[in-house]
Short mmCIF file of C-alpha atoms in Angstrom, two decimals:
data_model
loop_
_atom_site.label_atom_id
_atom_site.label_comp_id
_atom_site.label_asym_id
_atom_site.label_seq_id
_atom_site.Cartn_x
_atom_site.Cartn_y
_atom_site.Cartn_z
CA UNK A 664 -82.37 -47.34 -38.63
CA UNK A 665 -85.05 -46.70 -35.99
CA UNK A 666 -84.34 -46.81 -32.43
CA UNK A 667 -88.13 -46.95 -31.78
CA UNK A 668 -89.58 -50.27 -29.57
CA UNK A 669 -91.88 -52.16 -31.20
CA UNK A 670 -94.73 -52.66 -28.08
CA UNK A 671 -96.17 -55.14 -30.21
CA UNK A 672 -93.29 -57.40 -29.32
CA UNK A 673 -94.88 -57.66 -25.99
CA UNK A 674 -98.55 -58.80 -27.22
CA UNK A 675 -98.75 -62.89 -27.44
CA UNK A 676 -101.62 -64.60 -26.54
CA UNK A 677 -100.11 -66.20 -23.81
CA UNK A 678 -99.85 -62.91 -21.82
CA UNK A 679 -102.65 -61.81 -19.82
CA UNK A 680 -103.48 -57.75 -19.72
CA UNK A 681 -101.83 -57.53 -16.30
CA UNK A 682 -98.71 -59.12 -17.41
CA UNK A 683 -98.75 -56.88 -20.48
CA UNK A 684 -98.73 -53.86 -18.09
CA UNK A 685 -95.83 -55.27 -15.91
CA UNK A 686 -93.73 -55.85 -19.34
CA UNK A 687 -94.55 -52.09 -20.70
CA UNK A 688 -93.76 -50.72 -17.07
CA UNK A 689 -90.36 -52.76 -16.61
CA UNK A 690 -89.40 -51.45 -20.04
CA UNK A 691 -90.33 -47.70 -20.03
CA UNK A 692 -91.43 -46.61 -16.71
CA UNK A 693 -89.53 -44.75 -14.27
CA UNK A 694 -91.30 -44.49 -10.88
CA UNK A 695 -91.15 -42.02 -8.10
CA UNK A 696 -88.82 -42.80 -4.87
CA UNK A 697 -87.89 -46.18 -6.43
CA UNK A 698 -84.51 -47.68 -6.76
CA UNK A 699 -84.88 -49.71 -9.75
CA UNK A 700 -81.87 -52.02 -9.06
CA UNK A 701 -83.91 -53.40 -5.97
CA UNK A 702 -87.13 -52.61 -6.44
CA UNK A 703 -89.48 -55.74 -6.31
CA UNK A 704 -92.25 -55.44 -9.21
CA UNK A 705 -94.86 -52.72 -8.55
CA UNK A 706 -98.49 -53.95 -8.01
CA UNK A 707 -100.94 -53.54 -11.03
CA UNK A 708 -103.90 -51.84 -9.77
CA UNK A 709 -107.16 -51.88 -12.08
CA UNK A 710 -109.83 -50.27 -9.83
CA UNK A 711 -110.53 -48.86 -6.39
CA UNK A 712 -113.51 -47.99 -4.28
CA UNK A 713 -113.94 -46.34 -1.11
CA UNK A 714 -110.84 -47.50 1.40
CA UNK A 715 -109.98 -50.20 -1.12
CA UNK A 716 -107.96 -50.73 -4.18
CA UNK A 717 -108.07 -53.81 -6.35
CA UNK A 718 -104.80 -55.55 -8.06
CA UNK A 719 -105.26 -57.23 -11.70
CA UNK A 720 -106.45 -60.25 -9.65
CA UNK A 721 -109.28 -58.55 -7.96
CA UNK A 722 -107.06 -59.15 -4.66
CA UNK A 723 -108.17 -56.22 -2.11
CA UNK A 724 -105.64 -54.03 -0.56
CA UNK A 725 -106.40 -51.78 1.88
CA UNK A 726 -105.39 -48.16 1.34
CA UNK A 727 -104.28 -46.97 4.90
CA UNK A 728 -101.89 -44.08 3.56
CA UNK A 729 -104.62 -42.30 1.25
CA UNK A 730 -102.25 -43.02 -1.89
CA UNK A 731 -99.85 -40.95 -0.83
CA UNK A 732 -102.05 -38.92 1.61
CA UNK A 733 -104.24 -37.37 -1.02
CA UNK A 734 -107.55 -39.48 -0.99
CA UNK A 735 -109.86 -37.81 1.80
CA UNK A 736 -113.41 -39.07 0.97
CA UNK A 737 -112.76 -42.36 -0.64
CA UNK A 738 -111.49 -43.77 -3.91
CA UNK A 739 -113.91 -42.79 -6.98
CA UNK A 740 -116.60 -41.02 -4.91
CA UNK A 741 -119.86 -41.01 -7.14
CA UNK A 742 -120.09 -37.32 -6.27
CA UNK A 743 -116.50 -36.36 -7.64
CA UNK A 744 -116.44 -38.83 -10.26
CA UNK A 745 -119.90 -37.12 -11.43
CA UNK A 746 -118.78 -33.53 -11.24
CA UNK A 747 -115.72 -34.69 -13.41
CA UNK A 748 -117.80 -36.17 -16.21
CA UNK A 749 -120.44 -33.20 -16.33
CA UNK A 750 -117.45 -30.72 -16.41
CA UNK A 751 -115.69 -32.79 -19.01
CA UNK A 752 -118.37 -32.65 -21.40
CA UNK A 753 -118.48 -28.81 -21.46
CA UNK A 754 -115.10 -27.63 -20.71
CA UNK A 755 -111.89 -29.54 -20.39
CA UNK A 756 -109.18 -26.64 -20.63
CA UNK A 757 -108.63 -22.85 -21.40
CA UNK A 758 -105.66 -20.64 -20.91
CA UNK A 759 -106.07 -18.99 -17.36
CA UNK A 760 -103.97 -15.80 -18.21
CA UNK A 761 -106.80 -13.48 -19.44
CA UNK A 762 -109.71 -16.09 -19.32
CA UNK A 763 -111.61 -17.46 -16.52
CA UNK A 764 -114.42 -20.00 -15.96
CA UNK A 765 -117.14 -20.85 -13.19
CA UNK A 766 -115.41 -23.85 -11.83
CA UNK A 767 -111.95 -21.77 -10.74
CA UNK A 768 -114.21 -18.42 -9.56
CA UNK A 769 -116.51 -20.66 -7.75
CA UNK A 770 -113.57 -22.63 -6.14
CA UNK A 771 -111.77 -19.48 -5.15
CA UNK A 772 -114.70 -17.99 -3.50
CA UNK A 773 -115.31 -21.48 -1.61
CA UNK A 774 -111.94 -21.68 -0.31
CA UNK A 775 -111.87 -17.98 0.61
CA UNK A 776 -114.99 -18.66 2.95
CA UNK A 777 -113.33 -21.86 4.43
CA UNK A 778 -109.81 -20.57 5.06
CA UNK A 779 -108.62 -18.60 8.12
CA UNK A 780 -109.66 -15.00 8.11
CA UNK A 781 -107.69 -12.44 5.63
CA UNK A 782 -106.45 -14.93 3.07
CA UNK A 783 -108.79 -13.50 0.09
CA UNK A 784 -106.55 -14.16 -2.91
CA UNK A 785 -105.91 -17.69 -4.61
CA UNK A 786 -103.22 -18.41 -7.01
CA UNK A 787 -103.88 -22.10 -8.71
CA UNK A 788 -101.00 -24.23 -9.47
CA UNK A 789 -100.55 -27.76 -10.53
CA UNK A 790 -99.22 -29.68 -7.00
CA UNK A 791 -97.88 -29.17 -3.48
CA UNK A 792 -94.46 -28.18 -4.54
CA UNK A 793 -95.28 -25.51 -7.00
CA UNK A 794 -97.89 -24.17 -4.44
CA UNK A 795 -94.72 -23.75 -2.35
CA UNK A 796 -92.84 -22.19 -4.96
CA UNK A 797 -95.71 -19.80 -5.74
CA UNK A 798 -95.84 -18.91 -1.70
CA UNK A 799 -92.00 -18.29 -1.63
CA UNK A 800 -91.79 -16.11 -4.75
CA UNK A 801 -94.93 -14.05 -3.97
CA UNK A 802 -93.21 -13.32 -0.30
CA UNK A 803 -89.91 -12.47 -2.11
CA UNK A 804 -91.58 -10.24 -4.90
CA UNK A 805 -93.91 -8.42 -2.50
CA UNK A 806 -91.08 -6.91 -0.44
CA UNK A 807 -88.85 -6.52 -3.76
CA UNK A 808 -91.95 -4.44 -5.48
CA UNK A 809 -92.08 -2.10 -2.33
CA UNK A 810 -88.20 -1.42 -2.74
CA UNK A 811 -87.37 -3.64 0.64
CA UNK A 812 -84.57 -5.78 0.05
CA UNK A 813 -85.67 -8.85 1.94
CA UNK A 814 -84.77 -12.06 0.51
CA UNK A 815 -83.96 -14.23 3.36
CA UNK A 816 -86.23 -17.60 3.93
CA UNK A 817 -86.53 -19.15 7.30
CA UNK A 818 -87.53 -22.93 7.82
CA UNK A 819 -87.60 -25.81 10.13
CA UNK A 820 -85.40 -28.29 10.54
CA UNK A 821 -86.67 -31.85 9.37
CA UNK A 822 -89.27 -30.28 7.33
CA UNK A 823 -90.33 -31.32 4.09
CA UNK A 824 -92.09 -28.89 1.36
CA UNK A 825 -91.51 -30.71 -2.07
CA UNK A 826 -88.93 -31.95 -4.55
CA UNK A 827 -89.00 -28.78 -6.88
CA UNK A 828 -85.77 -26.32 -6.11
CA UNK A 829 -87.35 -23.90 -3.90
CA UNK A 830 -89.13 -26.38 -2.05
CA UNK A 831 -86.18 -28.45 -1.52
CA UNK A 832 -84.10 -25.26 -0.28
CA UNK A 833 -86.87 -24.71 2.34
CA UNK A 834 -86.70 -28.43 3.62
CA UNK A 835 -84.49 -29.89 5.67
CA UNK A 836 -81.42 -31.44 4.57
CA UNK A 837 -81.25 -35.24 3.90
CA UNK A 838 -81.47 -37.74 1.51
CA UNK A 839 -84.01 -35.68 -0.53
CA UNK A 840 -81.76 -32.91 -1.06
CA UNK A 841 -77.84 -33.42 -0.39
CA UNK A 842 -77.47 -34.06 -4.30
CA UNK A 843 -78.59 -30.71 -5.09
CA UNK A 844 -77.58 -28.91 -2.02
CA UNK A 845 -74.85 -26.68 -3.81
CA UNK A 846 -77.59 -25.43 -6.02
CA UNK A 847 -79.92 -24.71 -3.16
CA UNK A 848 -80.50 -20.84 -1.86
CA UNK A 849 -79.74 -19.88 1.66
CA UNK A 850 -82.23 -20.85 4.31
CA UNK A 851 -81.98 -19.85 7.88
CA UNK A 852 -82.87 -22.91 9.64
CA UNK A 853 -85.07 -23.25 13.15
CA UNK A 854 -85.14 -25.96 15.33
CA UNK A 855 -87.56 -28.77 14.75
CA UNK A 856 -90.44 -27.86 17.34
CA UNK A 857 -90.88 -31.27 18.15
CA UNK A 858 -87.40 -31.28 19.87
CA UNK A 859 -85.74 -27.86 20.14
CA UNK A 860 -86.58 -24.16 21.04
CA UNK A 861 -87.74 -22.99 18.05
CA UNK A 862 -88.53 -19.62 19.31
CA UNK A 863 -85.52 -18.91 20.88
CA UNK A 864 -83.85 -19.16 17.53
CA UNK A 865 -86.36 -17.11 15.70
CA UNK A 866 -85.79 -14.34 18.43
CA UNK A 867 -82.20 -14.67 17.83
CA UNK A 868 -82.76 -14.88 14.29
CA UNK A 869 -85.11 -11.71 14.02
CA UNK A 870 -82.54 -9.77 16.27
CA UNK A 871 -79.64 -10.61 14.02
CA UNK A 872 -81.15 -10.56 10.41
CA UNK A 873 -84.81 -9.33 11.04
CA UNK A 874 -84.07 -6.60 8.25
CA UNK A 875 -83.10 -9.34 5.59
CA UNK A 876 -86.08 -11.96 6.68
CA UNK A 877 -89.05 -12.08 4.18
CA UNK A 878 -90.85 -15.33 5.43
CA UNK A 879 -90.67 -18.12 7.69
CA UNK A 880 -92.35 -21.50 6.26
CA UNK A 881 -93.58 -24.17 8.33
CA UNK A 882 -95.65 -27.25 8.21
CA UNK A 883 -98.16 -26.32 10.73
CA UNK A 884 -98.48 -29.04 13.95
CA UNK A 885 -96.89 -31.87 11.90
CA UNK A 886 -93.53 -32.18 10.03
CA UNK A 887 -94.84 -34.93 7.72
CA UNK A 888 -92.24 -36.48 5.55
CA UNK A 889 -89.83 -36.73 8.62
CA UNK A 890 -91.98 -39.32 10.59
CA UNK A 891 -95.31 -37.44 11.25
CA UNK A 892 -93.55 -35.13 14.15
CA UNK A 893 -96.32 -33.22 16.17
CA UNK A 894 -95.46 -30.09 17.47
CA UNK A 895 -97.43 -27.88 19.91
CA UNK A 896 -99.62 -25.38 18.43
CA UNK A 897 -98.92 -22.89 21.07
CA UNK A 898 -95.23 -22.61 19.35
CA UNK A 899 -97.04 -21.94 15.92
CA UNK A 900 -98.77 -19.09 17.73
CA UNK A 901 -95.57 -17.69 18.92
CA UNK A 902 -93.96 -17.56 15.34
CA UNK A 903 -97.24 -16.05 14.12
CA UNK A 904 -96.73 -13.49 16.80
CA UNK A 905 -93.04 -12.98 16.15
CA UNK A 906 -93.15 -12.76 12.64
CA UNK A 907 -96.51 -10.48 12.59
CA UNK A 908 -94.35 -7.87 14.87
CA UNK A 909 -91.25 -8.15 12.88
CA UNK A 910 -93.08 -7.39 9.56
CA UNK A 911 -92.42 -11.09 8.46
CA UNK A 912 -94.69 -13.19 6.27
CA UNK A 913 -95.82 -16.53 7.71
CA UNK A 914 -96.13 -19.50 4.91
CA UNK A 915 -98.21 -22.51 6.26
CA UNK A 916 -97.72 -25.34 4.10
CA UNK A 917 -100.84 -27.30 4.64
CA UNK A 918 -100.26 -29.67 1.59
CA UNK A 919 -100.75 -32.59 3.71
CA UNK A 920 -102.42 -30.91 6.95
CA UNK A 921 -105.23 -29.30 5.00
CA UNK A 922 -108.69 -30.59 4.58
CA UNK A 923 -109.46 -32.13 7.74
CA UNK A 924 -106.19 -33.93 8.46
CA UNK A 925 -105.62 -32.59 11.83
CA UNK A 926 -109.07 -32.16 12.84
CA UNK A 927 -110.26 -28.82 11.69
CA UNK A 928 -110.54 -27.99 7.93
CA UNK A 929 -106.87 -26.19 8.15
CA UNK A 930 -104.16 -27.02 10.97
CA UNK A 931 -104.01 -23.18 11.14
CA UNK A 932 -107.43 -23.00 12.83
CA UNK A 933 -106.02 -25.35 15.63
CA UNK A 934 -104.22 -22.66 16.64
CA UNK A 935 -106.38 -19.70 15.73
CA UNK A 936 -103.25 -18.42 13.54
CA UNK A 937 -103.88 -16.72 10.45
CA UNK A 938 -100.42 -16.87 7.96
CA UNK A 939 -99.79 -14.65 5.12
CA UNK A 940 -99.74 -17.35 2.75
CA UNK A 941 -101.24 -21.08 3.08
CA UNK A 942 -100.44 -23.63 0.45
CA UNK A 943 -103.04 -26.44 -0.56
CA UNK A 944 -102.78 -29.46 -2.60
CA UNK A 945 -103.19 -33.33 -2.31
CA UNK A 946 -106.60 -33.37 -0.63
CA UNK A 947 -108.15 -30.59 -2.35
CA UNK A 948 -109.91 -32.24 -5.32
CA UNK A 949 -110.25 -35.33 -2.80
CA UNK A 950 -107.10 -36.56 -4.16
CA UNK A 951 -108.60 -37.27 -7.53
CA UNK A 952 -106.87 -34.97 -9.78
CA UNK A 953 -103.60 -32.79 -9.53
CA UNK A 954 -104.29 -29.43 -8.58
CA UNK A 955 -102.37 -26.66 -6.01
CA UNK A 956 -103.64 -23.35 -4.65
CA UNK A 957 -101.82 -20.50 -2.81
CA UNK A 958 -104.20 -18.31 -0.64
CA UNK A 959 -102.60 -14.78 0.03
CA UNK A 960 -103.70 -11.68 1.79
CA UNK A 961 -105.04 -8.53 0.12
CA UNK A 962 -101.61 -6.70 1.28
CA UNK A 963 -99.49 -9.22 -0.47
CA UNK A 964 -101.58 -9.03 -3.91
CA UNK A 965 -101.63 -5.06 -3.53
CA UNK A 966 -97.80 -5.36 -3.64
CA UNK A 967 -98.24 -6.48 -7.34
CA UNK A 968 -100.90 -3.84 -8.21
CA UNK A 969 -98.93 -1.46 -10.17
CA UNK A 970 -98.52 0.96 -13.39
CA UNK A 971 -95.07 -0.75 -13.85
CA UNK A 972 -95.70 -4.12 -15.83
CA UNK A 973 -92.34 -5.41 -14.51
CA UNK A 974 -93.83 -5.58 -10.91
CA UNK A 975 -96.05 -8.38 -12.48
CA UNK A 976 -95.91 -11.90 -11.00
CA UNK A 977 -94.31 -13.78 -13.70
CA UNK A 978 -95.61 -17.10 -12.64
CA UNK A 979 -98.00 -19.60 -14.06
CA UNK A 980 -98.37 -23.18 -15.21
CA UNK A 981 -100.18 -24.65 -18.69
CA UNK A 982 -102.72 -26.11 -16.52
CA UNK A 983 -103.53 -23.64 -13.96
CA UNK A 984 -107.12 -23.75 -12.51
CA UNK A 985 -107.64 -26.54 -15.31
CA UNK A 986 -111.71 -26.58 -15.08
CA UNK A 987 -112.15 -30.47 -14.49
CA UNK A 988 -109.67 -30.46 -11.62
CA UNK A 989 -111.20 -27.32 -10.12
CA UNK A 990 -115.17 -29.05 -10.52
CA UNK A 991 -113.60 -32.32 -8.60
CA UNK A 992 -112.51 -29.61 -5.90
CA UNK A 993 -115.89 -27.96 -5.74
CA UNK A 994 -117.54 -31.46 -5.23
CA UNK A 995 -114.99 -32.42 -2.90
CA UNK A 996 -115.45 -29.26 -0.55
CA UNK A 997 -119.25 -29.90 -0.82
CA UNK A 998 -118.67 -33.25 1.06
CA UNK A 999 -117.04 -31.49 4.21
CA UNK A 1000 -120.00 -31.73 5.97
CA UNK A 1001 -121.27 -33.07 9.63
CA UNK A 1002 -121.14 -36.57 8.23
CA UNK A 1003 -117.49 -35.93 7.60
CA UNK A 1004 -116.74 -34.69 10.55
CA UNK A 1005 -118.24 -37.31 12.52
CA UNK A 1006 -116.02 -39.77 10.49
CA UNK A 1007 -113.01 -37.64 11.32
CA UNK A 1008 -113.64 -37.90 14.84
CA UNK A 1009 -114.77 -41.40 14.86
CA UNK A 1010 -111.07 -42.07 12.98
CA UNK A 1011 -109.41 -40.11 15.77
CA UNK A 1012 -110.99 -42.11 18.57
CA UNK A 1013 -110.35 -45.36 16.71
CA UNK A 1014 -106.40 -44.20 16.30
CA UNK A 1015 -106.17 -43.21 19.99
CA UNK A 1016 -107.42 -46.66 21.15
CA UNK A 1017 -104.95 -48.47 18.77
CA UNK A 1018 -102.19 -46.39 19.78
CA UNK A 1019 -102.79 -46.77 23.33
CA UNK A 1020 -102.69 -50.79 23.00
CA UNK A 1021 -99.54 -50.31 20.99
CA UNK A 1022 -97.57 -47.86 23.61
CA UNK A 1023 -95.63 -50.40 25.79
CA UNK A 1024 -95.35 -53.03 22.98
CA UNK A 1025 -91.98 -54.44 22.56
CA UNK A 1026 -90.48 -52.78 19.25
CA UNK A 1027 -92.29 -49.87 19.65
CA UNK A 1028 -90.10 -46.49 20.41
CA UNK A 1029 -93.14 -43.93 20.52
CA UNK A 1030 -96.49 -43.42 19.11
CA UNK A 1031 -97.90 -40.01 18.15
CA UNK A 1032 -101.25 -38.79 16.79
CA UNK A 1033 -102.87 -35.71 15.58
CA UNK A 1034 -106.41 -35.82 14.11
CA UNK A 1035 -106.46 -38.80 11.70
CA UNK A 1036 -102.92 -39.04 11.47
CA UNK A 1037 -101.56 -41.71 13.75
CA UNK A 1038 -97.73 -42.86 13.88
CA UNK A 1039 -95.94 -45.56 15.36
CA UNK A 1040 -92.20 -44.97 15.71
CA UNK A 1041 -90.37 -48.42 15.68
CA UNK A 1042 -87.62 -49.10 17.65
CA UNK A 1043 -84.98 -49.68 14.94
CA UNK A 1044 -82.27 -47.32 13.32
CA UNK A 1045 -83.78 -44.10 12.48
CA UNK A 1046 -84.06 -42.37 9.02
CA UNK A 1047 -85.76 -42.63 5.68
CA UNK A 1048 -83.61 -45.51 4.47
CA UNK A 1049 -84.05 -47.82 7.60
CA UNK A 1050 -84.68 -51.43 6.34
CA UNK A 1051 -87.53 -52.05 8.88
CA UNK A 1052 -89.43 -49.72 6.79
CA UNK A 1053 -89.39 -51.85 3.54
CA UNK A 1054 -89.73 -54.87 5.63
CA UNK A 1055 -92.94 -53.88 7.19
CA UNK A 1056 -94.45 -52.31 3.79
CA UNK A 1057 -93.68 -55.86 2.02
CA UNK A 1058 -95.34 -57.74 5.11
CA UNK A 1059 -98.33 -55.35 5.26
CA UNK A 1060 -98.82 -55.75 1.53
CA UNK A 1061 -98.77 -59.30 1.45
CA UNK A 1062 -101.58 -59.18 4.21
CA UNK A 1063 -103.45 -56.84 2.06
CA UNK A 1064 -103.11 -53.57 3.52
CA UNK A 1065 -100.80 -50.58 2.05
CA UNK A 1066 -98.46 -49.03 4.50
CA UNK A 1067 -95.62 -47.13 3.41
CA UNK A 1068 -93.53 -46.20 6.43
CA UNK A 1069 -91.17 -43.06 6.47
CA UNK A 1070 -87.84 -45.39 7.45
CA UNK A 1071 -88.68 -46.36 11.09
CA UNK A 1072 -91.72 -44.39 11.38
CA UNK A 1073 -95.05 -46.32 10.47
CA UNK A 1074 -98.38 -44.58 10.03
CA UNK A 1075 -101.89 -44.66 9.20
CA UNK A 1076 -103.49 -41.58 7.54
CA UNK A 1077 -106.60 -43.19 5.83
CA UNK A 1078 -109.24 -42.02 3.55
CA UNK A 1079 -112.39 -40.61 6.01
CA UNK A 1080 -114.46 -43.37 4.64
CA UNK A 1081 -112.51 -46.02 6.39
CA UNK A 1082 -114.44 -48.01 8.76
CA UNK A 1083 -113.58 -49.31 12.31
CA UNK A 1084 -113.28 -52.80 11.03
CA UNK A 1085 -111.02 -51.63 8.50
CA UNK A 1086 -108.83 -50.01 10.94
CA UNK A 1087 -108.43 -53.04 13.14
CA UNK A 1088 -106.87 -54.84 10.09
CA UNK A 1089 -104.26 -52.03 9.67
CA UNK A 1090 -103.11 -52.51 13.40
CA UNK A 1091 -103.61 -55.94 13.53
CA UNK A 1092 -101.03 -56.15 10.72
CA UNK A 1093 -98.60 -53.96 12.48
CA UNK A 1094 -99.01 -56.20 15.68
CA UNK A 1095 -98.41 -59.52 13.86
CA UNK A 1096 -95.19 -57.53 12.37
CA UNK A 1097 -93.82 -56.81 15.88
CA UNK A 1098 -94.56 -60.04 17.07
CA UNK A 1099 -92.38 -61.01 14.17
CA UNK A 1100 -94.21 -61.98 11.16
CA UNK A 1101 -92.72 -61.24 8.09
CA UNK A 1102 -93.06 -61.14 4.08
CA UNK A 1103 -92.29 -64.48 2.80
CA UNK A 1104 -89.86 -62.34 0.05
CA UNK A 1105 -89.48 -58.79 -0.12
CA UNK A 1106 -88.55 -59.29 -3.68
CA UNK A 1107 -92.27 -59.80 -4.57
CA UNK A 1108 -95.20 -57.59 -3.90
CA UNK A 1109 -95.55 -53.64 -4.18
CA UNK A 1110 -93.26 -50.88 -4.54
CA UNK A 1111 -91.53 -50.89 -1.65
CA UNK A 1112 -88.18 -49.73 -1.93
CA UNK A 1113 -87.25 -46.20 -2.00
#
């Protein structure tokens, strides 16, 4: 007897295409960060353009969070779409061990030109989490290849680096990681720079265990998933000074902060800091296709050059440096011109104006901003599972705006094509919510339940 489901059972003349999507989804799809016992029906999106998503009824939804922080220049940007189409006609995929191709080689060269000086080698992967895994492994193995037994990683409290095991180990402990904690490797924890004395703790760690310490990993200048916690660039400079003096690698996780989110192309540039390893993804392709990359110094690369094949970096992904994704990334990089810089400055100014108006509003505990990232901390129980986040997400979706608060922290992180009038819509929704407006029901609408 076959257990195979017959999807044709869903197909009746009375069902629309959108209804079929939801039926198939309910029957077979497991969504990320979703409690399916409580979650409302997901919204079926059929197309997107610029800062807007459109559902199956052609209802527009303003994407105020860049679809999980990835969409930089806007959805379905013509230049990126054209680059993908052209590349797909010529070369779709080839193994990247022993082979290369023009999009990957050109992308590596273009990235090196734009990265902080000294980062001269690019290792491609699939996404932000795997870019972090690569960085941690490169650091550890580079010491091992040189006969130096350094195996300790240090990371910040409240950090988030991804959902694979190495990235989870480096992340702060909480709802994302507690289930797997017995399986995670030891990490020396440093205070969150937005609330504690990171440098004193780092000095103490280096004094006590400096000969064991391989790397310090940070989200430079903003801790994203813990509530867009902004921290001072002078602290980043001091971390770089201490790690360099101790011969410890500095890993910059710029998966969120890269590609203009904090102002310059990379957050490390704001502090004039050059890390030893830098992780990229999200906006790398303009948010169109998955691609990750880890940049490394020549010194780290040289630790793997050997007559001993056992010192090879034994790491790779089936879709490493996928040609179509690399073509998208090249097209995206070309769009970081003066017009894009002007748009980012315009968004920064608009954020500042709106946040200033929210600063003393009842229900607001704090506001913060760096570059095109703006956050409003609501006066409600803190934490990722705070109910106020789902309430605001449901209400904003009902009002045609996509927000996905991090617990009690609402944030706006839009694509750079967003207009001032569209930003006004986002903040108007937040104001109405703070004034008492709520969704007609949380049980309908978008995927607001984590």
